[in-house]
mmCIF file of C-alpha atoms and ligand atoms in Angstrom:
data_model
loop_
_atom_site.group_PDB
_atom_site.id
_atom_site.type_symbol
_atom_site.label_atom_id
_atom_site.label_comp_id
_atom_site.label_asym_id
_atom_site.label_seq_id
_atom_site.Cartn_x
_atom_site.Cartn_y
_atom_site.Cartn_z
ATOM 1 C CA MET I 12 106.568 130.945 112.655
ATOM 2 C CA ALA I 13 106.751 132.724 109.272
ATOM 3 C CA ALA I 14 103.604 132.907 106.921
ATOM 4 C CA GLY I 15 102.953 130.084 104.379
ATOM 5 C CA ASN I 16 103.576 130.812 100.776
ATOM 6 C CA ILE I 17 100.406 131.726 99.047
ATOM 7 C CA SER I 18 101.851 132.504 95.662
ATOM 8 C CA SER I 19 101.494 130.031 92.653
ATOM 9 C CA GLU I 20 105.249 128.652 93.230
ATOM 10 C CA LYS I 21 105.168 125.000 93.835
ATOM 11 C CA ILE I 22 105.592 123.828 97.481
ATOM 12 C CA ASP I 23 107.918 120.798 98.170
ATOM 13 C CA LEU I 24 106.486 118.475 100.608
ATOM 14 C CA LEU I 25 108.082 115.260 102.226
ATOM 15 C CA VAL I 26 106.415 112.068 103.083
ATOM 16 C CA TYR I 27 108.765 110.603 105.818
ATOM 17 C CA GLY I 28 107.597 107.244 106.703
ATOM 18 C CA PRO I 29 105.111 104.354 105.338
ATOM 19 C CA GLY I 30 103.262 105.548 102.460
ATOM 20 C CA ARG I 31 99.630 106.524 103.225
ATOM 21 C CA PRO I 32 97.231 107.205 100.183
ATOM 22 C CA ILE I 33 94.967 109.758 101.673
ATOM 23 C CA ILE I 34 98.261 111.628 102.257
ATOM 24 C CA GLN I 35 100.005 110.967 99.151
ATOM 25 C CA ASN I 36 96.558 111.966 97.079
ATOM 26 C CA GLY I 37 95.754 114.564 99.072
ATOM 27 C CA PHE I 38 97.508 117.677 97.637
ATOM 28 C CA SER I 39 96.894 119.746 94.296
ATOM 29 C CA ASP I 40 99.455 120.289 91.721
ATOM 30 C CA GLN I 41 100.532 123.152 93.554
ATOM 31 C CA PHE I 42 102.525 120.708 95.690
ATOM 32 C CA VAL I 43 105.168 118.423 94.616
ATOM 33 C CA LEU I 44 105.471 115.345 97.013
ATOM 34 C CA HIS I 45 108.793 113.414 97.673
ATOM 35 C CA SER I 46 109.116 110.422 99.784
ATOM 36 C CA ALA I 47 111.504 108.960 102.207
ATOM 37 C CA GLU I 48 110.497 105.731 104.248
ATOM 38 C CA THR I 49 113.344 105.282 106.595
ATOM 39 C CA LYS I 50 115.926 107.791 108.172
ATOM 40 C CA HIS I 51 118.507 106.170 105.741
ATOM 41 C CA ASP I 52 116.408 107.237 102.721
ATOM 42 C CA LEU I 53 116.830 110.952 103.818
ATOM 43 C CA GLU I 54 120.161 110.810 102.585
ATOM 44 C CA ARG I 55 119.182 109.930 99.239
ATOM 45 C CA LEU I 56 117.343 113.126 98.779
ATOM 46 C CA ALA I 57 120.515 115.265 98.371
ATOM 47 C CA GLY I 58 119.491 118.458 96.812
ATOM 48 C CA THR I 59 115.742 118.184 97.250
ATOM 49 C CA ALA I 60 116.335 118.218 100.913
ATOM 50 C CA GLU I 61 117.086 122.098 100.513
ATOM 51 C CA LYS I 62 113.670 122.761 98.867
ATOM 52 C CA ILE I 63 111.309 120.925 101.299
ATOM 53 C CA ARG I 64 109.093 123.258 103.128
ATOM 54 C CA GLY I 65 106.656 120.877 104.844
ATOM 55 C CA ILE I 66 106.948 117.109 106.077
ATOM 56 C CA ALA I 67 104.366 114.681 106.764
ATOM 57 C CA VAL I 68 105.527 112.111 109.402
ATOM 58 C CA THR I 69 103.496 109.076 108.834
ATOM 59 C CA TYR I 70 104.419 106.611 111.414
ATOM 60 C CA HIS I 71 105.592 106.740 114.919
ATOM 61 C CA THR I 72 108.751 104.609 114.446
ATOM 62 C CA VAL I 73 109.987 106.996 112.049
ATOM 63 C CA HIS I 74 112.314 109.498 113.866
ATOM 64 C CA ALA I 75 112.115 113.155 113.014
ATOM 65 C CA ASP I 76 114.756 113.749 115.414
ATOM 66 C CA ARG I 77 117.367 116.864 115.428
ATOM 67 C CA SER I 78 119.605 115.155 112.741
ATOM 68 C CA ALA I 79 116.786 114.442 110.343
ATOM 69 C CA LEU I 80 115.343 117.938 110.821
ATOM 70 C CA ALA I 81 118.433 119.483 110.239
ATOM 71 C CA LEU I 82 118.780 118.364 106.904
ATOM 72 C CA PHE I 83 115.813 120.713 105.784
ATOM 73 C CA PRO I 84 117.031 124.478 106.085
ATOM 74 C CA LYS I 85 113.470 125.676 104.579
ATOM 75 C CA LEU I 86 111.415 123.658 106.872
ATOM 76 C CA GLU I 87 108.276 125.367 108.174
ATOM 77 C CA ILE I 88 106.000 122.761 109.194
ATOM 78 C CA VAL I 89 105.867 118.756 110.329
ATOM 79 C CA ALA I 90 102.507 117.148 110.404
ATOM 80 C CA SER I 91 102.702 114.120 112.422
ATOM 81 C CA PHE I 92 100.336 111.257 112.042
ATOM 82 C CA GLY I 93 99.260 110.239 115.304
ATOM 83 C CA VAL I 94 98.233 112.330 118.768
ATOM 84 C CA GLY I 95 101.840 111.131 120.531
ATOM 85 C CA TYR I 96 104.468 113.063 119.020
ATOM 86 C CA ASP I 97 107.469 111.824 121.211
ATOM 87 C CA HIS I 98 109.397 110.985 118.067
ATOM 88 C CA VAL I 99 109.359 114.301 116.657
ATOM 89 C CA ASP I 100 111.801 116.765 118.009
ATOM 90 C CA SER I 101 109.364 119.644 119.335
ATOM 91 C CA ALA I 102 112.165 121.537 120.964
ATOM 92 C CA TYR I 103 114.300 121.635 117.855
ATOM 93 C CA ALA I 104 111.260 122.359 115.823
ATOM 94 C CA ARG I 105 110.459 125.401 118.536
ATOM 95 C CA GLU I 106 114.241 126.664 118.296
ATOM 96 C CA HIS I 107 113.821 127.017 114.387
ATOM 97 C CA ASN I 108 110.412 128.255 114.089
ATOM 98 C CA ILE I 109 109.166 125.311 112.782
ATOM 99 C CA VAL I 110 105.503 124.368 113.777
ATOM 100 C CA VAL I 111 104.551 120.757 114.489
ATOM 101 C CA THR I 112 101.106 119.559 114.487
ATOM 102 C CA ASN I 113 99.764 116.263 115.481
ATOM 103 C CA THR I 114 96.478 114.302 115.165
ATOM 104 C CA PRO I 115 94.449 114.751 118.662
ATOM 105 C CA ASP I 116 90.687 114.136 119.335
ATOM 106 C CA VAL I 117 89.924 112.227 116.104
ATOM 107 C CA LEU I 118 91.086 109.092 117.691
ATOM 108 C CA THR I 119 90.093 109.677 121.184
ATOM 109 C CA GLU I 120 87.000 107.432 121.394
ATOM 110 C CA GLU I 121 88.623 104.461 119.460
ATOM 111 C CA VAL I 122 91.733 104.390 121.625
ATOM 112 C CA ALA I 123 89.373 104.438 124.749
ATOM 113 C CA ASP I 124 87.598 101.419 123.212
ATOM 114 C CA VAL I 125 90.649 99.539 122.979
ATOM 115 C CA ALA I 126 91.663 100.397 126.229
ATOM 116 C CA MET I 127 88.458 99.168 127.697
ATOM 117 C CA GLY I 128 88.392 96.067 125.345
ATOM 118 C CA LEU I 129 92.122 95.223 126.518
ATOM 119 C CA LEU I 130 91.092 95.636 130.354
ATOM 120 C CA ILE I 131 88.333 93.407 130.111
ATOM 121 C CA ALA I 132 90.197 90.704 128.129
ATOM 122 C CA THR I 133 92.676 90.613 130.333
ATOM 123 C CA LEU I 134 90.653 90.334 133.414
ATOM 124 C CA ARG I 135 88.223 87.962 131.779
ATOM 125 C CA GLU I 136 90.844 85.827 130.048
ATOM 126 C CA PHE I 137 89.278 86.297 126.153
ATOM 127 C CA VAL I 138 92.137 85.225 124.523
ATOM 128 C CA LYS I 139 93.183 82.193 126.569
ATOM 129 C CA ALA I 140 89.316 81.223 126.488
ATOM 130 C CA ASP I 141 89.376 81.404 122.720
ATOM 131 C CA ARG I 142 92.346 79.249 122.510
ATOM 132 C CA TYR I 143 90.890 76.915 124.767
ATOM 133 C CA LEU I 144 87.518 76.572 122.651
ATOM 134 C CA ARG I 145 89.528 76.247 119.479
ATOM 135 C CA SER I 146 91.526 73.276 120.964
ATOM 136 C CA GLY I 147 88.519 71.351 121.502
ATOM 137 C CA LEU I 148 88.820 71.434 125.148
ATOM 138 C CA TRP I 149 85.423 72.666 126.005
ATOM 139 C CA THR I 150 83.932 69.390 124.845
ATOM 140 C CA THR I 151 85.669 67.835 127.741
ATOM 141 C CA GLN I 152 85.164 70.466 130.371
ATOM 142 C CA ASN I 153 83.860 74.133 130.897
ATOM 143 C CA TYR I 154 86.523 76.719 131.091
ATOM 144 C CA PRO I 155 87.869 77.496 134.289
ATOM 145 C CA LEU I 156 86.378 80.855 136.176
ATOM 146 C CA SER I 157 88.506 83.730 135.769
ATOM 147 C CA VAL I 158 90.142 84.930 138.443
ATOM 148 C CA GLY I 159 90.072 88.627 137.609
ATOM 149 C CA SER I 160 86.623 90.617 137.096
ATOM 150 C CA LEU I 161 85.702 94.159 136.441
ATOM 151 C CA ARG I 162 83.106 93.936 139.120
ATOM 152 C CA ASP I 163 85.579 94.112 142.154
ATOM 153 C CA ARG I 164 88.018 96.654 140.435
ATOM 154 C CA LYS I 165 89.185 100.012 141.580
ATOM 155 C CA VAL I 166 90.809 101.678 138.406
ATOM 156 C CA GLY I 167 93.668 104.269 138.663
ATOM 157 C CA ILE I 168 93.957 106.164 135.365
ATOM 158 C CA VAL I 169 97.536 107.401 134.673
ATOM 159 C CA GLY I 170 97.177 110.461 132.563
ATOM 160 C CA MET I 171 93.724 112.356 132.707
ATOM 161 C CA GLY I 172 93.629 113.997 129.132
ATOM 162 C CA ARG I 173 91.470 113.241 126.287
ATOM 163 C CA ILE I 174 91.805 109.890 126.180
ATOM 164 C CA GLY I 175 91.909 109.300 129.767
ATOM 165 C CA GLN I 176 88.655 111.131 130.036
ATOM 166 C CA ALA I 177 87.009 109.004 127.544
ATOM 167 C CA ILE I 178 88.475 105.712 129.197
ATOM 168 C CA GLY I 179 86.952 107.206 132.676
ATOM 169 C CA ARG I 180 83.338 107.453 130.647
ATOM 170 C CA ARG I 181 83.445 103.974 129.947
ATOM 171 C CA LEU I 182 84.409 102.944 133.419
ATOM 172 C CA ASP I 183 81.773 105.100 134.719
ATOM 173 C CA ALA I 184 79.021 103.287 132.486
ATOM 174 C CA SER I 185 80.253 99.877 133.917
ATOM 175 C CA ARG I 186 80.130 101.404 137.393
ATOM 176 C CA VAL I 187 84.054 100.685 138.136
ATOM 177 C CA PRO I 188 85.319 103.280 140.431
ATOM 178 C CA VAL I 189 88.048 105.813 139.003
ATOM 179 C CA VAL I 190 90.728 107.855 140.505
ATOM 180 C CA TYR I 191 93.514 109.438 138.452
ATOM 181 C CA HIS I 192 97.359 110.717 138.494
ATOM 182 C CA SER I 193 98.673 113.390 136.315
ATOM 183 C CA ARG I 194 101.098 116.426 137.243
ATOM 184 C CA LYS I 195 97.900 118.867 138.144
ATOM 185 C CA PRO I 196 94.410 118.323 138.260
ATOM 186 C CA ALA I 197 92.514 118.261 135.142
ATOM 187 C CA GLU I 198 89.860 120.830 134.541
ATOM 188 C CA GLY I 199 86.540 119.954 135.203
ATOM 189 C CA VAL I 200 87.231 116.323 136.101
ATOM 190 C CA SER I 201 85.797 115.053 139.354
ATOM 191 C CA TYR I 202 87.449 111.969 140.165
ATOM 192 C CA LYS I 203 90.032 112.054 142.912
ATOM 193 C CA HIS I 204 93.384 113.414 141.767
ATOM 194 C CA TYR I 205 96.567 111.684 143.042
ATOM 195 C CA PRO I 206 99.403 114.046 142.553
ATOM 196 C CA ASP I 207 101.610 110.819 143.704
ATOM 197 C CA LEU I 208 101.417 107.979 141.774
ATOM 198 C CA ILE I 209 102.860 105.328 144.685
ATOM 199 C CA GLU I 210 99.850 106.690 146.839
ATOM 200 C CA MET I 211 97.479 106.028 143.948
ATOM 201 C CA ALA I 212 98.891 102.736 143.084
ATOM 202 C CA LYS I 213 98.406 101.644 146.761
ATOM 203 C CA ALA I 214 94.835 102.854 146.439
ATOM 204 C CA VAL I 215 93.827 100.838 143.628
ATOM 205 C CA ASP I 216 94.216 97.654 142.020
ATOM 206 C CA THR I 217 94.334 98.448 138.403
ATOM 207 C CA LEU I 218 96.414 100.975 136.154
ATOM 208 C CA ILE I 219 95.643 102.164 133.006
ATOM 209 C CA VAL I 220 98.323 103.947 131.290
ATOM 210 C CA ILE I 221 97.664 106.695 128.966
ATOM 211 C CA VAL I 222 100.031 109.608 129.191
ATOM 212 C CA PRO I 223 102.474 110.731 126.596
ATOM 213 C CA GLY I 224 106.016 109.329 125.691
ATOM 214 C CA GLY I 225 109.312 111.003 126.102
ATOM 215 C CA ALA I 226 111.837 111.689 128.701
ATOM 216 C CA ALA I 227 109.130 113.099 131.269
ATOM 217 C CA THR I 228 107.280 109.540 131.453
ATOM 218 C CA ALA I 229 110.081 107.300 130.895
ATOM 219 C CA ASN I 230 109.836 104.262 133.059
ATOM 220 C CA LEU I 231 107.279 106.217 135.080
ATOM 221 C CA ILE I 232 105.571 102.443 135.776
ATOM 222 C CA ASN I 233 108.685 100.935 137.575
ATOM 223 C CA ALA I 234 109.038 98.453 140.167
ATOM 224 C CA ASP I 235 108.003 100.536 143.000
ATOM 225 C CA VAL I 236 104.764 101.427 141.546
ATOM 226 C CA LEU I 237 103.983 97.529 140.627
ATOM 227 C CA LYS I 238 104.992 96.765 144.154
ATOM 228 C CA ALA I 239 102.594 99.405 145.549
ATOM 229 C CA LEU I 240 99.971 97.854 143.068
ATOM 230 C CA GLY I 241 100.081 94.552 144.759
ATOM 231 C CA PRO I 242 99.104 90.846 143.759
ATOM 232 C CA ARG I 243 95.614 91.615 142.640
ATOM 233 C CA GLY I 244 97.350 94.212 140.256
ATOM 234 C CA VAL I 245 96.392 94.677 136.672
ATOM 235 C CA VAL I 246 98.353 97.234 134.333
ATOM 236 C CA ILE I 247 97.081 98.355 131.035
ATOM 237 C CA ASN I 248 99.328 100.281 128.871
ATOM 238 C CA VAL I 249 97.936 102.007 125.790
ATOM 239 C CA ALA I 250 100.496 104.850 126.068
ATOM 240 C CA ARG I 251 103.989 104.201 124.908
ATOM 241 C CA GLY I 252 106.210 101.343 125.713
ATOM 242 C CA SER I 253 108.782 103.666 127.215
ATOM 243 C CA VAL I 254 106.396 104.671 129.896
ATOM 244 C CA VAL I 255 106.573 101.209 131.561
ATOM 245 C CA ASP I 256 109.793 99.648 132.860
ATOM 246 C CA GLU I 257 109.564 96.535 130.621
ATOM 247 C CA GLN I 258 112.055 94.295 132.522
ATOM 248 C CA ALA I 259 110.478 95.439 135.908
ATOM 249 C CA LEU I 260 106.996 94.298 134.650
ATOM 250 C CA ILE I 261 108.227 91.147 133.249
ATOM 251 C CA SER I 262 109.577 90.381 136.725
ATOM 252 C CA ALA I 263 106.341 91.742 138.623
ATOM 253 C CA LEU I 264 104.382 89.271 136.095
ATOM 254 C CA LYS I 265 106.564 86.134 136.968
ATOM 255 C CA SER I 266 107.038 86.737 140.651
ATOM 256 C CA GLY I 267 103.109 87.382 141.188
ATOM 257 C CA THR I 268 103.934 90.791 142.455
ATOM 258 C CA ILE I 269 101.205 91.827 140.058
ATOM 259 C CA LEU I 270 98.338 89.532 138.531
ATOM 260 C CA ALA I 271 98.433 90.601 134.703
ATOM 261 C CA ALA I 272 98.917 93.056 132.143
ATOM 262 C CA GLY I 273 97.340 94.163 128.860
ATOM 263 C CA LEU I 274 99.800 95.772 126.659
ATOM 264 C CA ASP I 275 99.140 97.479 123.357
ATOM 265 C CA VAL I 276 102.743 99.204 123.196
ATOM 266 C CA PHE I 277 106.126 98.047 123.870
ATOM 267 C CA ALA I 278 109.763 99.235 124.477
ATOM 268 C CA LYS I 279 111.120 98.337 121.246
ATOM 269 C CA GLU I 280 108.292 97.814 118.729
ATOM 270 C CA PRO I 281 107.635 95.687 116.595
ATOM 271 C CA ALA I 282 110.175 93.588 118.851
ATOM 272 C CA VAL I 283 108.261 92.041 121.771
ATOM 273 C CA PRO I 284 110.345 90.091 124.541
ATOM 274 C CA ASP I 285 109.953 86.394 124.243
ATOM 275 C CA GLU I 286 109.263 86.281 128.058
ATOM 276 C CA LEU I 287 106.079 88.335 127.554
ATOM 277 C CA ARG I 288 104.819 85.957 124.389
ATOM 278 C CA ALA I 289 105.296 82.930 126.715
ATOM 279 C CA MET I 290 103.397 84.401 129.448
ATOM 280 C CA GLN I 291 99.600 83.241 129.829
ATOM 281 C CA ASN I 292 98.658 86.187 132.272
ATOM 282 C CA VAL I 293 98.975 88.798 129.597
ATOM 283 C CA VAL I 294 97.271 90.144 126.794
ATOM 284 C CA LEU I 295 99.254 91.290 123.844
ATOM 285 C CA LEU I 296 98.260 93.905 120.970
ATOM 286 C CA PRO I 297 100.376 94.933 118.195
ATOM 287 C CA HIS I 298 99.822 98.625 118.804
ATOM 288 C CA ILE I 299 96.379 98.864 117.474
ATOM 289 C CA GLY I 300 94.851 101.605 119.526
ATOM 290 C CA SER I 301 93.752 103.700 116.727
ATOM 291 C CA ALA I 302 93.994 101.063 113.830
ATOM 292 C CA SER I 303 90.668 101.110 112.379
ATOM 293 C CA VAL I 304 90.036 102.108 108.769
ATOM 294 C CA VAL I 305 87.727 104.729 109.789
ATOM 295 C CA THR I 306 89.936 106.447 112.514
ATOM 296 C CA ARG I 307 93.206 106.053 110.546
ATOM 297 C CA ASN I 308 91.531 107.681 107.513
ATOM 298 C CA ALA I 309 90.494 110.758 109.860
ATOM 299 C CA MET I 310 94.060 110.828 111.289
ATOM 300 C CA ASP I 311 95.503 110.876 107.632
ATOM 301 C CA GLN I 312 93.033 113.822 106.693
ATOM 302 C CA LEU I 313 93.918 115.846 109.395
ATOM 303 C CA VAL I 314 97.833 115.681 108.421
ATOM 304 C CA VAL I 315 96.567 116.624 105.068
ATOM 305 C CA ASP I 316 94.432 119.540 106.487
ATOM 306 C CA ASN I 317 97.032 120.915 108.719
ATOM 307 C CA LEU I 318 99.798 121.009 105.738
ATOM 308 C CA LYS I 319 97.104 122.761 103.276
ATOM 309 C CA ALA I 320 96.147 125.132 105.994
ATOM 310 C CA TRP I 321 99.780 126.150 106.499
ATOM 311 C CA PHE I 322 100.481 126.520 103.147
ATOM 312 C CA ALA I 323 97.079 128.979 102.441
ATOM 313 C CA GLY I 324 98.250 131.145 104.946
ATOM 314 C CA LYS I 325 96.306 129.976 107.629
ATOM 315 C CA PRO I 326 96.899 128.757 111.187
ATOM 316 C CA PRO I 327 97.387 125.006 111.414
ATOM 317 C CA LEU I 328 94.595 123.291 112.737
ATOM 318 C CA THR I 329 96.280 121.185 115.437
ATOM 319 C CA PRO I 330 99.564 122.718 116.618
ATOM 320 C CA VAL I 331 101.346 120.991 119.549
ATOM 321 C CA ALA I 332 101.811 122.971 122.730
ATOM 322 C CA GLU I 333 105.557 123.384 122.156
ATOM 323 C CA THR I 334 105.061 125.290 118.880
ATOM 324 C CA PRO I 335 102.029 127.433 119.293
ATOM 325 C CA VAL I 336 101.271 129.579 116.238
ATOM 326 C CA LYS I 337 100.671 133.338 116.960
ATOM 327 C CA GLY I 338 99.583 135.936 114.669
ATOM 328 C CA ARG I 339 98.532 134.226 111.375
HETATM 329 P P1 LIG J 682 96.575 114.384 126.322
HETATM 330 O O1 LIG J 682 94.935 114.922 126.170
HETATM 331 O O2 LIG J 682 97.606 115.594 126.304
HETATM 332 O O3 LIG J 682 96.692 114.110 127.891
HETATM 333 C C1 LIG J 682 97.898 113.597 128.397
HETATM 334 C C2 LIG J 682 97.691 113.305 129.901
HETATM 335 O O4 LIG J 682 98.858 113.068 130.354
HETATM 336 C C3 LIG J 682 97.268 114.739 130.563
HETATM 337 O O5 LIG J 682 96.234 114.265 131.619
HETATM 338 C C4 LIG J 682 98.497 114.935 131.219
HETATM 339 O O6 LIG J 682 98.313 115.784 132.280
HETATM 340 C C5 LIG J 682 99.377 113.647 131.717
HETATM 341 N N1 LIG J 682 100.651 113.732 131.684
HETATM 342 C C6 LIG J 682 101.621 114.242 130.898
HETATM 343 N N2 LIG J 682 102.723 114.257 131.292
HETATM 344 C C7 LIG J 682 102.778 113.535 132.527
HETATM 345 C C8 LIG J 682 103.699 113.073 133.587
HETATM 346 N N3 LIG J 682 104.978 113.319 133.075
HETATM 347 N N4 LIG J 682 103.481 112.497 134.413
HETATM 348 C C9 LIG J 682 101.981 112.359 134.660
HETATM 349 N N5 LIG J 682 100.995 112.716 133.896
HETATM 350 C C10 LIG J 682 101.531 113.357 132.919
HETATM 351 O O7 LIG J 682 96.854 113.365 125.299
HETATM 352 P P2 LIG J 682 95.907 112.330 124.853
HETATM 353 O O8 LIG J 682 95.376 112.538 123.717
HETATM 354 O O9 LIG J 682 95.094 111.760 125.914
HETATM 355 O O10 LIG J 682 96.957 110.822 124.364
HETATM 356 C C11 LIG J 682 97.675 110.543 125.450
HETATM 357 C C12 LIG J 682 98.889 109.682 124.683
HETATM 358 O O11 LIG J 682 98.213 108.200 124.608
HETATM 359 C C13 LIG J 682 99.383 110.024 123.357
HETATM 360 O O12 LIG J 682 100.749 111.171 123.745
HETATM 361 C C14 LIG J 682 100.258 108.856 122.827
HETATM 362 O O13 LIG J 682 101.508 108.501 123.573
HETATM 363 C C15 LIG J 682 99.318 107.771 123.550
HETATM 364 N N6 LIG J 682 98.067 106.957 122.470
HETATM 365 C C16 LIG J 682 98.563 105.929 122.298
HETATM 366 C C17 LIG J 682 97.706 105.163 121.081
HETATM 367 C C18 LIG J 682 97.800 103.779 120.955
HETATM 368 O O14 LIG J 682 97.409 103.550 119.632
HETATM 369 N N7 LIG J 682 97.863 102.774 121.581
HETATM 370 C C19 LIG J 682 96.702 105.919 120.311
HETATM 371 C C20 LIG J 682 96.682 107.443 120.786
HETATM 372 C C21 LIG J 682 97.535 107.891 121.692
HETATM 373 P P3 LIG J 682 99.560 116.851 133.139
HETATM 374 O O15 LIG J 682 100.141 117.671 132.166
HETATM 375 O O16 LIG J 682 98.871 117.516 134.213
HETATM 376 O O17 LIG J 682 100.495 115.868 133.905
HETATM 377 C C1 LIG J 683 99.281 105.499 115.963
HETATM 378 C C2 LIG J 683 99.383 106.529 118.372
HETATM 379 O O1 LIG J 683 99.232 104.135 115.734
HETATM 380 O O2 LIG J 683 98.078 108.498 118.062
HETATM 381 C C3 LIG J 683 99.388 107.889 118.665
HETATM 382 O O3 LIG J 683 99.898 108.510 119.525
HETATM 383 O O4 LIG J 683 100.094 105.668 119.101
HETATM 384 C C4 LIG J 683 98.506 105.587 117.302
HETATM 385 O O5 LIG J 683 97.357 106.123 117.013
HETATM 386 C C5 LIG J 683 100.579 105.829 115.837
HETATM 387 O O6 LIG J 683 100.966 107.242 116.140
HETATM 388 C C6 LIG J 683 101.115 105.763 114.406
HETATM 389 O O7 LIG J 683 102.235 106.588 114.289
#
């Protein structure tokens, strides 16, 4: 990767995706900011594209794929908002000496809170119970006992990285036994590691999915995994919709192959299949894992800080594994 420009020359940046005030207001007048909300808008940039040296990708539904990145011959850095960057072509970036950064750590505890909340809401039927109260039914009869409970569960976490470990800490505090699946054992983690996901699914009754999206994890949670999980099975997905075979999940929920699911992410966001929306044994959230003001502000600021560091000739703060920065 070439060193960033530290002269007084203006630096052209592109904000690609929805506008985010902390990012848009985060730069001095040494920078010239351009914007494109969608991939279609990139075509409008015409001559400007040739000047762009840094891009802030501000949402995971905006695709910074090969054809998009190829429009920017002088591109040095793509600073992506969010820890997951499956929507950014990091292989293209690596081939073209472009550094990619993401926003790890600042959202870890927030997302783990949502995973834990979603698990409890799914097991103890919070959303259904809320609807019951609002409809006035409580005045005639107490809400039925929930079939699900955290008390008799064993959880298999799929992905034992930063967020997986933070979820594990919450389950430890709730005295719920934890095991995990990942390709290799996680350093410093004492839970039992299952290199084979089906074996783990057979050994537990609850899966919490928190791996990256992308080709390597596409449909990782498939019909065989759901069958192995069994009729008490609960799936919580806070990773990416692509990680769970959505049709297989719908079938498993309908047939009683598994008991219930709590989903923060979907295959084709913001579209959610009608079949899921009609089910009573699911809790559905609109991808809100990190979506609090405090955490989103911290993520925005990390996007800004990565770009500023790079153009001050310093190493970026949080480069992704595919584009490590050497010798800055
Ligand atoms: P991380 O620290 O990089 O952890 C990723 C974990 O997944 C590691 O344990 C890794 O272990 C495992 N993994 C990766 N590829 C795998 C594969 N093919 N099969 C099995 N395990 C695999 O990432 P993180 O910070 O915890 O974030 C995880 C993901 O959560 C993000 O990439 C993002 O997609 C999602 N997320 C969602 C929200 C939300 O709003 N719902 C918010 C934040 C993050 P190995 O490499 O050993 O396999
Ligand atoms: C964000 C996320 O909502 O960090 C991630 O990987 O999924 C969420 O925190 C999303 O990335 C916003 O683009």
